[in-house]
mmCIF file of C-alpha atoms in Angstrom:
data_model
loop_
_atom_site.group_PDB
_atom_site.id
_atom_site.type_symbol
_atom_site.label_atom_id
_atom_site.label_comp_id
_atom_site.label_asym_id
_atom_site.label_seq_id
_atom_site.Cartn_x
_atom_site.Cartn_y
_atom_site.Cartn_z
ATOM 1 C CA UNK T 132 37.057 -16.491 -6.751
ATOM 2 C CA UNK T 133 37.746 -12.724 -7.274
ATOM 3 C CA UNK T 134 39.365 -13.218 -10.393
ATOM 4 C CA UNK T 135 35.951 -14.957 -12.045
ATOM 5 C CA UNK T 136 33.285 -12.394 -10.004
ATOM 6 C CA UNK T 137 35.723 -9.424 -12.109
ATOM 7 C CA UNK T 138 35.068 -11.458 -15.793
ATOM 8 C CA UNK T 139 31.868 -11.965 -14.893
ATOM 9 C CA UNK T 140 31.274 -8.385 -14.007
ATOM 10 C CA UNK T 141 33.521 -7.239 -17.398
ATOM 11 C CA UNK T 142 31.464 -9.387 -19.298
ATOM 12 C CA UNK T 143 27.908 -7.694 -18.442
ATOM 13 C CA UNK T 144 29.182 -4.386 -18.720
ATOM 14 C CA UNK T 145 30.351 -5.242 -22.322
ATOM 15 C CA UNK T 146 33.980 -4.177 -21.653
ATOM 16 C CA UNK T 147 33.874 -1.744 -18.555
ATOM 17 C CA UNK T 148 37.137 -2.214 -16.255
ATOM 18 C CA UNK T 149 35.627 -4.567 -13.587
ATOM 19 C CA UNK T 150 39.091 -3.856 -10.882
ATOM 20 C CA UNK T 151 36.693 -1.888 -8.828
ATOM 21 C CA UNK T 152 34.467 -5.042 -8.205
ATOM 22 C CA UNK T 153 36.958 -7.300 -6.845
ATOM 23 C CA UNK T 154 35.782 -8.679 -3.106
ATOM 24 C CA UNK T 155 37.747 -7.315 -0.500
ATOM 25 C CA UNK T 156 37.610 -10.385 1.374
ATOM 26 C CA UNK T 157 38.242 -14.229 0.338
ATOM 27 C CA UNK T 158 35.256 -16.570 0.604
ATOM 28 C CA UNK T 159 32.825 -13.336 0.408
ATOM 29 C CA UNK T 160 29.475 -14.386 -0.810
ATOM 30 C CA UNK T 161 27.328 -11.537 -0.345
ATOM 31 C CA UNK T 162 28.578 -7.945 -1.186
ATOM 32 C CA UNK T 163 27.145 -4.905 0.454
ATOM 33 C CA UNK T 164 25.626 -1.828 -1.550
ATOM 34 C CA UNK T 165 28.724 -0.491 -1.724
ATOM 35 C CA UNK T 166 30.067 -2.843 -4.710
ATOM 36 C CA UNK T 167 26.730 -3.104 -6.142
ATOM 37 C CA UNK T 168 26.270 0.691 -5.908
ATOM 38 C CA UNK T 169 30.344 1.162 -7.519
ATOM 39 C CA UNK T 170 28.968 -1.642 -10.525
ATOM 40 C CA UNK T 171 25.432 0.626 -11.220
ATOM 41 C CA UNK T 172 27.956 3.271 -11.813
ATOM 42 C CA UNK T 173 29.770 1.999 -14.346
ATOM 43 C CA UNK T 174 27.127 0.745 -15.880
ATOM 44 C CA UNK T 175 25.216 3.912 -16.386
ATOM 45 C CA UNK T 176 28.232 5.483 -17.278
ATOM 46 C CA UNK T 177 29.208 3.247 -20.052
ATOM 47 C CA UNK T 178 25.487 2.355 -21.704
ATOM 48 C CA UNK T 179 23.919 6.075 -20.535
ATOM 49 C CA UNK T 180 26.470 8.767 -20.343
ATOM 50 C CA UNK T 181 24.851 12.056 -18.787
ATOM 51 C CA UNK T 182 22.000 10.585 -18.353
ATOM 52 C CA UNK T 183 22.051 8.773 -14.851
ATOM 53 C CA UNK T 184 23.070 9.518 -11.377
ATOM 54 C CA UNK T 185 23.362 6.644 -8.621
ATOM 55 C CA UNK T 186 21.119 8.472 -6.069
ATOM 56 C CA UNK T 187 20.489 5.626 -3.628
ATOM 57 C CA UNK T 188 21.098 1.672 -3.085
ATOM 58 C CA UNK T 189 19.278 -1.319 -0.432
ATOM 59 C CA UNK T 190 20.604 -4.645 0.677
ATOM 60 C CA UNK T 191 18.024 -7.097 -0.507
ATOM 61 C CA UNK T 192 19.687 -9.785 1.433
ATOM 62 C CA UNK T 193 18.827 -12.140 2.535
ATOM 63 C CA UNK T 194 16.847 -12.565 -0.752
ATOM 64 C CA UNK T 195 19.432 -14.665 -3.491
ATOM 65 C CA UNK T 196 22.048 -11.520 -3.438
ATOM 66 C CA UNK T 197 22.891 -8.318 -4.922
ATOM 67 C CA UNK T 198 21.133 -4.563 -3.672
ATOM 68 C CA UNK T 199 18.320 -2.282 -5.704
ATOM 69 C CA UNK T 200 20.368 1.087 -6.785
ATOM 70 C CA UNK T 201 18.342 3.912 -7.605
ATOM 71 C CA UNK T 202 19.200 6.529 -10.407
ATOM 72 C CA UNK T 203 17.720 9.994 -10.945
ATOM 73 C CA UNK T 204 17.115 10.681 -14.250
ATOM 74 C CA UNK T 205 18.535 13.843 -16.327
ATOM 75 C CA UNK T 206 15.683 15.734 -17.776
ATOM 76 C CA UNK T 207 12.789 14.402 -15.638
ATOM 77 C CA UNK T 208 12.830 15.368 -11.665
ATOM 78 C CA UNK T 209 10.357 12.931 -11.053
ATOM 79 C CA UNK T 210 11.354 9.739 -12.616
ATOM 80 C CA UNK T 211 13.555 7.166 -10.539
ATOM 81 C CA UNK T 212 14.994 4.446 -12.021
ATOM 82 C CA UNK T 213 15.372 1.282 -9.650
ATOM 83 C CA UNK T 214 17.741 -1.643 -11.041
ATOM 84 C CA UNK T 215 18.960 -4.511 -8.834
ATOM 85 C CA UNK T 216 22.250 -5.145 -9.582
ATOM 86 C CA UNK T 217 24.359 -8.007 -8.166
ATOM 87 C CA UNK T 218 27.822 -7.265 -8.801
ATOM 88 C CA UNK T 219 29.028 -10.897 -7.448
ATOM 89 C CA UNK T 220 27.466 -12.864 -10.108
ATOM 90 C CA UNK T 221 27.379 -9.990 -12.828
ATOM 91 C CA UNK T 222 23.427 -9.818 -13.694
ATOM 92 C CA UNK T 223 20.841 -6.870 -12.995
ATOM 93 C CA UNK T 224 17.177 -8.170 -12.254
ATOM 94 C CA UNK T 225 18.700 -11.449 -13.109
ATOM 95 C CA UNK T 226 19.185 -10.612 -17.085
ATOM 96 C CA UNK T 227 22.015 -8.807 -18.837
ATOM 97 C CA UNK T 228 22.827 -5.193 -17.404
ATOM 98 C CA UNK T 229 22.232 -3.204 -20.318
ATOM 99 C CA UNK T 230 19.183 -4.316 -21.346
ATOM 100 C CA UNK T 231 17.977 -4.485 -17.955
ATOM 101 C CA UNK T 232 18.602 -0.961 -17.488
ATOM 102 C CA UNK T 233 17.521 -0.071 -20.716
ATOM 103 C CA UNK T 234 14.013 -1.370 -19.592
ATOM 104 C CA UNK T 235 14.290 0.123 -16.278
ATOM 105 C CA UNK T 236 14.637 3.253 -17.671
ATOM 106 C CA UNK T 237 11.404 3.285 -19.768
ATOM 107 C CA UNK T 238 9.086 1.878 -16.674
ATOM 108 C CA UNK T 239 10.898 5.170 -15.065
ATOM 109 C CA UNK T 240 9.510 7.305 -17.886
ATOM 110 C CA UNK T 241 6.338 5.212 -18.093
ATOM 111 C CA UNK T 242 5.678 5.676 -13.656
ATOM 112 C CA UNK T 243 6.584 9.642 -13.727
ATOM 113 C CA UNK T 244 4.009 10.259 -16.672
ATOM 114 C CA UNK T 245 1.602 8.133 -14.913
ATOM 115 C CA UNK T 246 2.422 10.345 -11.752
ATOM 116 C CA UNK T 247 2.089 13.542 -13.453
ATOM 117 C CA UNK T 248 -1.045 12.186 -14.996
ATOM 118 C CA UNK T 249 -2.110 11.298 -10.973
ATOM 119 C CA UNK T 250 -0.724 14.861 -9.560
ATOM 120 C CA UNK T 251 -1.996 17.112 -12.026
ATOM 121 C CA UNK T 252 -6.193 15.560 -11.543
ATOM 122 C CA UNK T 253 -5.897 15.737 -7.410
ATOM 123 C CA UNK T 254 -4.328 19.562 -7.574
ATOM 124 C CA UNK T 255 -6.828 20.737 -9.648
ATOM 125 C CA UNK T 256 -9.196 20.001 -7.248
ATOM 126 C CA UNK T 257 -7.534 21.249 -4.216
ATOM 127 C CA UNK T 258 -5.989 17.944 -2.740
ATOM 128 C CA UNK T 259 -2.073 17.414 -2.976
ATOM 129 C CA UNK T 260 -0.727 14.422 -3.441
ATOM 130 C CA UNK T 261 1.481 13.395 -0.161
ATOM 131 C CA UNK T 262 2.734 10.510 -0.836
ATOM 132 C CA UNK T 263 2.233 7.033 -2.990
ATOM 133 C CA UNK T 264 1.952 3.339 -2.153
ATOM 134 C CA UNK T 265 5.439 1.557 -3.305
ATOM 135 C CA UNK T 266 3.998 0.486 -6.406
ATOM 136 C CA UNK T 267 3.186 4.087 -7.514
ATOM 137 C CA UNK T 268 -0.601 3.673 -6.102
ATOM 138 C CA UNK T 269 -2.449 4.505 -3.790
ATOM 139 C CA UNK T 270 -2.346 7.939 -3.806
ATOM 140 C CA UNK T 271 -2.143 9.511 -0.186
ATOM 141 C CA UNK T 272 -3.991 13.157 0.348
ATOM 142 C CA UNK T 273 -4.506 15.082 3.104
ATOM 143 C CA UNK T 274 -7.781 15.856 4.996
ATOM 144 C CA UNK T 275 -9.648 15.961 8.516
ATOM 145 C CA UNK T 276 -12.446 13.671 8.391
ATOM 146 C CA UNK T 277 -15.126 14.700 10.821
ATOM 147 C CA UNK T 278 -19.443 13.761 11.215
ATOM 148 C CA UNK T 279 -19.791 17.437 9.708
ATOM 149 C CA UNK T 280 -17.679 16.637 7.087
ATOM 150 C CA UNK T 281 -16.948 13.385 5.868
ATOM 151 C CA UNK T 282 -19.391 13.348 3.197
ATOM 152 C CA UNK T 283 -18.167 16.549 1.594
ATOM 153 C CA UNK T 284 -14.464 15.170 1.617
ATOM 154 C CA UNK T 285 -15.031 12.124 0.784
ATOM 155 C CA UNK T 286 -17.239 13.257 -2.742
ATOM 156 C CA UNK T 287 -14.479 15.728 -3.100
ATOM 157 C CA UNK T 288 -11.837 13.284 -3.253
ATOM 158 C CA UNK T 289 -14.190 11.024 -5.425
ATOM 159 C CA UNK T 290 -14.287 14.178 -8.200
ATOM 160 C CA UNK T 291 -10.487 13.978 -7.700
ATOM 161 C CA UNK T 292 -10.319 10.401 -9.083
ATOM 162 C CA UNK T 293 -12.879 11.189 -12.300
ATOM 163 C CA UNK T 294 -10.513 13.872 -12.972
ATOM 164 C CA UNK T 295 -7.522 11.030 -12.399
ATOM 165 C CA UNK T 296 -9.543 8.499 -14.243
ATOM 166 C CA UNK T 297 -10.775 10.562 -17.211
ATOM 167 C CA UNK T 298 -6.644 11.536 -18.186
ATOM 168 C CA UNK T 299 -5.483 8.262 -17.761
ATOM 169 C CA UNK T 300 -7.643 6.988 -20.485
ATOM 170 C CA UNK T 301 -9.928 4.479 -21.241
ATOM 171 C CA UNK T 302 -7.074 1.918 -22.002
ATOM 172 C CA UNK T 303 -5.052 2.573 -19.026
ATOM 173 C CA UNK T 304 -5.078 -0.008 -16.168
ATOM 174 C CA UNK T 305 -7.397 2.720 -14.279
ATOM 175 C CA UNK T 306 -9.596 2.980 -16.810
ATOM 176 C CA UNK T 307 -10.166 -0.654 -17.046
ATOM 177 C CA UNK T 308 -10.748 -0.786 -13.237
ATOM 178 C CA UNK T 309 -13.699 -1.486 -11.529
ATOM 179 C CA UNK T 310 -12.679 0.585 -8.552
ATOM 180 C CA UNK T 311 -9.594 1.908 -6.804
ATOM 181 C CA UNK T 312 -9.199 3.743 -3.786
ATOM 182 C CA UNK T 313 -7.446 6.449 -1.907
ATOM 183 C CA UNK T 314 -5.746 7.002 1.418
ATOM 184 C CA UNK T 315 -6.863 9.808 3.619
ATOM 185 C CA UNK T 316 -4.511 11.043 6.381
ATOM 186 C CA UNK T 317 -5.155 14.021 9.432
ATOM 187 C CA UNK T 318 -3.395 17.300 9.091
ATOM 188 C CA UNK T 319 -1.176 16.764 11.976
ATOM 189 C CA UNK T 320 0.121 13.828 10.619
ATOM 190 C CA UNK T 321 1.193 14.364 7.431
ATOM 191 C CA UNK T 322 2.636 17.817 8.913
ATOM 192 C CA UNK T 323 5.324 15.482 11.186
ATOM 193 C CA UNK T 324 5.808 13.221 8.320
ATOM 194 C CA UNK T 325 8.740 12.257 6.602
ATOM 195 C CA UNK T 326 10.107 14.125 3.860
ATOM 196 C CA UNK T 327 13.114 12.833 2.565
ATOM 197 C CA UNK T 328 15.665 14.111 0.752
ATOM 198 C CA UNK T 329 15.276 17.141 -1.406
ATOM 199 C CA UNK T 330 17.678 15.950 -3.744
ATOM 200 C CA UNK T 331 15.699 12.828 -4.427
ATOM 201 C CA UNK T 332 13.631 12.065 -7.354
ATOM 202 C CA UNK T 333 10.483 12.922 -6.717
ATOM 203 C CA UNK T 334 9.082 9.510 -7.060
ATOM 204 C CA UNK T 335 11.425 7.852 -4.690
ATOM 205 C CA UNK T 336 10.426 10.812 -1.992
ATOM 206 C CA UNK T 337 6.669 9.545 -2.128
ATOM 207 C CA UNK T 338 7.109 5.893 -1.864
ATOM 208 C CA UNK T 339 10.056 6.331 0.423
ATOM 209 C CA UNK T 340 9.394 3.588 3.519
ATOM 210 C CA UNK T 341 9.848 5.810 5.515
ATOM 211 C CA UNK T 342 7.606 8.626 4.837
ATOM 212 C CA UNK T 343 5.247 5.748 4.075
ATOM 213 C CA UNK T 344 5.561 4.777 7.668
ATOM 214 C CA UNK T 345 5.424 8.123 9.543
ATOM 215 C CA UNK T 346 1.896 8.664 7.627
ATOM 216 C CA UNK T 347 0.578 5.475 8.729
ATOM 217 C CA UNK T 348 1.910 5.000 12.517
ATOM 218 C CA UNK T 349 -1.623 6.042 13.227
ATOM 219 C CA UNK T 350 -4.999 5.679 11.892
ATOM 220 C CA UNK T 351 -5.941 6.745 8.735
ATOM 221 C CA UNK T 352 -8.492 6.120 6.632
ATOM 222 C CA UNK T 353 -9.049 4.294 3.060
ATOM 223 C CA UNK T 354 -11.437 5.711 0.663
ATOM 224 C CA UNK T 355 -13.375 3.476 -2.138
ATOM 225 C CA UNK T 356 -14.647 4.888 -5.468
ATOM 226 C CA UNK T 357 -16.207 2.573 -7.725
ATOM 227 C CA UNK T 358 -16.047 2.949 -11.388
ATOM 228 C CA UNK T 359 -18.011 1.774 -14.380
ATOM 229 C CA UNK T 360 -17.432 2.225 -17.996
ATOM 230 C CA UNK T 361 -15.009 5.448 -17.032
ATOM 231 C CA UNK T 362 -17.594 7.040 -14.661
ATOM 232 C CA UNK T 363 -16.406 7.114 -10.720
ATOM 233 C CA UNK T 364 -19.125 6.828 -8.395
ATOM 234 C CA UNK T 365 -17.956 9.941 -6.122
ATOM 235 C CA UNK T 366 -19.807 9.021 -2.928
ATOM 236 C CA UNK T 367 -17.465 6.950 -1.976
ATOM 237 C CA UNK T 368 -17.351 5.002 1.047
ATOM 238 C CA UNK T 369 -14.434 4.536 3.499
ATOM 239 C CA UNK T 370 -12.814 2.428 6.596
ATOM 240 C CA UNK T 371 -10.559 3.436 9.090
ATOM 241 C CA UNK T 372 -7.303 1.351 8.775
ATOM 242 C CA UNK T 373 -5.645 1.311 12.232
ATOM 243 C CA UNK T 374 -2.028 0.221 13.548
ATOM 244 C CA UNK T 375 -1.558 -3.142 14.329
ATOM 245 C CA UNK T 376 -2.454 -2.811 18.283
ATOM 246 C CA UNK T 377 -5.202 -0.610 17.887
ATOM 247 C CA UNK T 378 -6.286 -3.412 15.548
ATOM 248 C CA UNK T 379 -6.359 -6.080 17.282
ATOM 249 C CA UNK T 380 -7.776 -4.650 20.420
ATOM 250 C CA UNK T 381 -10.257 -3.317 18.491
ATOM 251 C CA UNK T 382 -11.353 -7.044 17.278
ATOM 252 C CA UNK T 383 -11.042 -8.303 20.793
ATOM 253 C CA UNK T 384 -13.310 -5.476 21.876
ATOM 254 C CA UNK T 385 -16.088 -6.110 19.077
ATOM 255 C CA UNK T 386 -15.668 -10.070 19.315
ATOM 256 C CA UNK T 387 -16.248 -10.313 23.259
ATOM 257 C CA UNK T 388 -19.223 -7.590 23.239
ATOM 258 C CA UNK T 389 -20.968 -9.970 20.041
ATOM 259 C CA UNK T 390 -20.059 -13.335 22.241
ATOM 260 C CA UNK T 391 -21.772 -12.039 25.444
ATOM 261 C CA UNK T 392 -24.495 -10.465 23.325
ATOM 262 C CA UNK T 393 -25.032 -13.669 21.384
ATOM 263 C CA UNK T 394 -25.400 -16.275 24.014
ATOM 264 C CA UNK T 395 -28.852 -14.616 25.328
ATOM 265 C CA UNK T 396 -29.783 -16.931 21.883
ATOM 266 C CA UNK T 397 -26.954 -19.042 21.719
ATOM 267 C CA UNK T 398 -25.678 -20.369 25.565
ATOM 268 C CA UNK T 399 -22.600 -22.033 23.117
ATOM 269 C CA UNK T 400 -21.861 -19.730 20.971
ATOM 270 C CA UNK T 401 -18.527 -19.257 19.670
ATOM 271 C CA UNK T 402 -17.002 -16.265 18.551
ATOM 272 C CA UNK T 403 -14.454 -16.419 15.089
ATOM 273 C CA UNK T 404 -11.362 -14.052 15.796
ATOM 274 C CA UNK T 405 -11.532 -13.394 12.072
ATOM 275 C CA UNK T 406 -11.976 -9.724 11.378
ATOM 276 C CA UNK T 407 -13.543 -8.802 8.480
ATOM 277 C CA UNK T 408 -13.610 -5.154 6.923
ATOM 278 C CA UNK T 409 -14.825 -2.346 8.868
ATOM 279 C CA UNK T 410 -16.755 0.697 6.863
ATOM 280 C CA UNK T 411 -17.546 4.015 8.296
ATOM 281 C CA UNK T 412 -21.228 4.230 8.358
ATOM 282 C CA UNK T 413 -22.450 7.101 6.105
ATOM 283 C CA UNK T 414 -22.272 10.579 7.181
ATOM 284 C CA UNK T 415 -20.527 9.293 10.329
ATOM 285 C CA UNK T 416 -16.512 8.947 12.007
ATOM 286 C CA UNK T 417 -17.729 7.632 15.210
ATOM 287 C CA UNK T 418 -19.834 5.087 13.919
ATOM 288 C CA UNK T 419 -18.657 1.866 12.156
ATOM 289 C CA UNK T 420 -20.423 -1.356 10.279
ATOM 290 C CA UNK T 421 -19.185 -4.710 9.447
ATOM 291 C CA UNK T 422 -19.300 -8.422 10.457
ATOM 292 C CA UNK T 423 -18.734 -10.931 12.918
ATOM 293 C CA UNK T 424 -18.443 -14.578 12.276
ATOM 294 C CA UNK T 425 -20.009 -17.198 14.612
ATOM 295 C CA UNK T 426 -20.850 -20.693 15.711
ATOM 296 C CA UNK T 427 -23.675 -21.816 17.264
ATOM 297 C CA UNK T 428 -21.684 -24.797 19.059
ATOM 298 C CA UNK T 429 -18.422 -24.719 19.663
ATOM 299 C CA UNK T 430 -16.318 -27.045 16.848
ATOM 300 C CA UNK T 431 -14.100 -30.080 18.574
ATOM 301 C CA UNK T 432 -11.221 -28.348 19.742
ATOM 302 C CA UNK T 433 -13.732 -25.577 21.115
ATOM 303 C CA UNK T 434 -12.837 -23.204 18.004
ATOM 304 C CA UNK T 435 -15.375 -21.352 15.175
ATOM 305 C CA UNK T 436 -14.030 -22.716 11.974
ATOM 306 C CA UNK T 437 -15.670 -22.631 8.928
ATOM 307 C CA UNK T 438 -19.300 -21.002 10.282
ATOM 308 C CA UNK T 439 -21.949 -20.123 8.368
ATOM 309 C CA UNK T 440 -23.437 -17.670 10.444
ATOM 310 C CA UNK T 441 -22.654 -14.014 11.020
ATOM 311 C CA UNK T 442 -23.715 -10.909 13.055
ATOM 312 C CA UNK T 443 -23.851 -7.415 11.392
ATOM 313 C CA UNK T 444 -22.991 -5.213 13.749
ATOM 314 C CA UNK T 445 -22.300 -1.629 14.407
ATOM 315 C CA UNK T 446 -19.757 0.014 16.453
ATOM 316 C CA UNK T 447 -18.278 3.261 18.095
ATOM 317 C CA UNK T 448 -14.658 4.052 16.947
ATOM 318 C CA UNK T 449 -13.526 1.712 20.185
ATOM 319 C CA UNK T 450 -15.448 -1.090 18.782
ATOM 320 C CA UNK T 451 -17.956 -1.319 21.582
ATOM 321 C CA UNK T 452 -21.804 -1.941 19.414
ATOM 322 C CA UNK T 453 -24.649 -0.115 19.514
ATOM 323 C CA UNK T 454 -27.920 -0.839 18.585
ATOM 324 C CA UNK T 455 -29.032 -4.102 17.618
ATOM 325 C CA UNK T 456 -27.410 -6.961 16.036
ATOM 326 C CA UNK T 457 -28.583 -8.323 13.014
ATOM 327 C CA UNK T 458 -27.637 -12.440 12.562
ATOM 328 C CA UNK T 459 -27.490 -13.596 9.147
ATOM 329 C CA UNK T 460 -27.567 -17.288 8.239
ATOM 330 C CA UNK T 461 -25.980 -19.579 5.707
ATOM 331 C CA UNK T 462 -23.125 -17.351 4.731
ATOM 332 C CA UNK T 463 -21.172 -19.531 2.814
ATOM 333 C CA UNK T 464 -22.189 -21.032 -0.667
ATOM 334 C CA UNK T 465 -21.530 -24.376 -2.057
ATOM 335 C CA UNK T 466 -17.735 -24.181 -2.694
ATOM 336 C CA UNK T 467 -17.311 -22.678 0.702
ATOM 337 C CA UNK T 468 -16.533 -19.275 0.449
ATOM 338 C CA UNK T 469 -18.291 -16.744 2.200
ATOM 339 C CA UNK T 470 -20.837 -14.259 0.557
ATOM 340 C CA UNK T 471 -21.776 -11.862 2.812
ATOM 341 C CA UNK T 472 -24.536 -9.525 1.967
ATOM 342 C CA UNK T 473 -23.928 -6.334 1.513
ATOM 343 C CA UNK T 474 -23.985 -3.395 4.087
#
């Protein structure tokens, strides 16, 4: 078996001495980064001289095999170049190595422009870039949202992404977009966050998992632009996006306050445990809006499935309503899916 995983491997690289890749172990299947990491190297070495260094590999078992290697790039600090490479049955991304790297290497290029493109609209209007979802987007920034000052932040942020949207173009994916959003963290958190490795790319530092997580182990919030024909609509509006617990208890508290509430009208009334999106009310942190799905009678196995009737309601930040609640009726349209008005 190790003698066909090393012409396997010597075929891909087109001729690069494979002894390196043989499995220390008889009936191996899966190889660890190691091996994987070892193959990237030659491969760079052979196709790119100079111009790649192995910075970084992850298992992707138990997907079908083989790890993700990232490369920094000579020339540009801020492009990484990610490549999954499965020494064992000599493929990257499933094609031939060297063209697979070769168009690994221009998305790098293509991602650190778009980055620069991102970086350069938020700092000149005073918001740094702190991190970026693992695709590149959403942007994270820092601010303290507050009643006194939501409203400025939030249009602040919004003349961020004209800036953002005006460079990228009106071809660009952005331009084209009918909104896009941004994620808003607290001072203190993004203070304790994590910061990776200096050494790293700089694009593999902001969508590191792991910085990722530290910023979003508590509540943060999500801020909406829309955009039409290249114009961003900078009043933006935002939710809070909690952790999973503080999620779910914050459902449990809304849905049991709306069932108690409800059966004044409705003696049978049956709460949905779906929870829809939650939107800070304008002007306002402690104050949130959204919807509640219910049945008037319970459905046969004493669930809400399917109803066609909702409560608006709005909350505190715990998820316990105030003021009234407004019931809206016939919620669904023909095909079933539900078209909730607007709030």
């Amino acid at each position: 078996m190790a003698g066909s995983h090393r012409r396997q491997w010597r075929a891909a690289l087109t001729g690069v001495v494979a002894g390196s890749l043989v499995l220390l172990g008889a009936g191996c299947g899966v190889l660890g980064t190691k091996d994987d990491r070892r193959a990237a190297k030659e491969l760079a070495d052979k196709h790119f001289p100079g111009q790649l260094q192995v910075v970084g590999a992850r298992t992707l078992f138990p997907g079908p095999g083989g790890s993700e290697v990232s490369f920094a790039m000579t020339g540009d600090r801020d492009a990484v170049v990610r490549l999954r490479v499965d020494a064992d049955a000599g493929t990257c991304d499933r094609e031939d190595c060297a063209g697979a790297l070769a168009e690994a290497m221009e998305r790098a290029r293509a991602q650190a422009e778009d980055y620069r493109t991102l970086r350069e609209a938020f700092d000149a209007c005073g918001y740094e870039v702190v991190a970026l979802g693992p695709t590149g987007t959403p942007p994270y920034v820092v601010a303290e949202f507050t009643n006194a000052t939501v409203a400025k932040r939030l249009r602040e942020i919004g003349e961020c992404v004209q800036r953002w949207v005006a460079a990228s173009g009106a071809d660009s994916p952005l331009g084209r977009a009918k909104a896009t959003y941004v994620n808003v963290v607290s001072p203190e958190v993004a203070e304790r966050r994590d910061r990776g490795e200096d050494s790293w790319p700089t694009l593999m530092r902001l969508t590191s998992s792991d910085l990722l997580a530290s910023l979003t182990k508590r509540a943060y919030f999500s801020a909406s632009y829309e955009i039409g024909a290249g114009r961003v609509d900078t009043t933006g509006s935002a939710r809070a996006v909690r952790p999973f617990r503080e999620r779910q208890k914050f459902g449990e508290t809304v849905q049991h306050a709306v069932r108690e509430r409800l059966r004044a009208t409705y003696p049978r009334a049956v709460v949905s445990d779906y929870q829809w999106i939650w939107r800070l009310e304008p002007g306002r942190v402690d104050r949130q809006r959204g919807y509640v799905l219910f049945c008037p009678e319970p459905g046969p196995r004493g669930q809400c499935v399917n109803s066609g009737d909702a409560v608006l309601v709005t909350t505190d930040e715990h998820g316990n309503p105030v003021g009234e609640l407004h019931v809206v009726h016939d919620v669904r349209d023909g095909s079933g899916a539900l078209r909730l008005p607007p709030y």
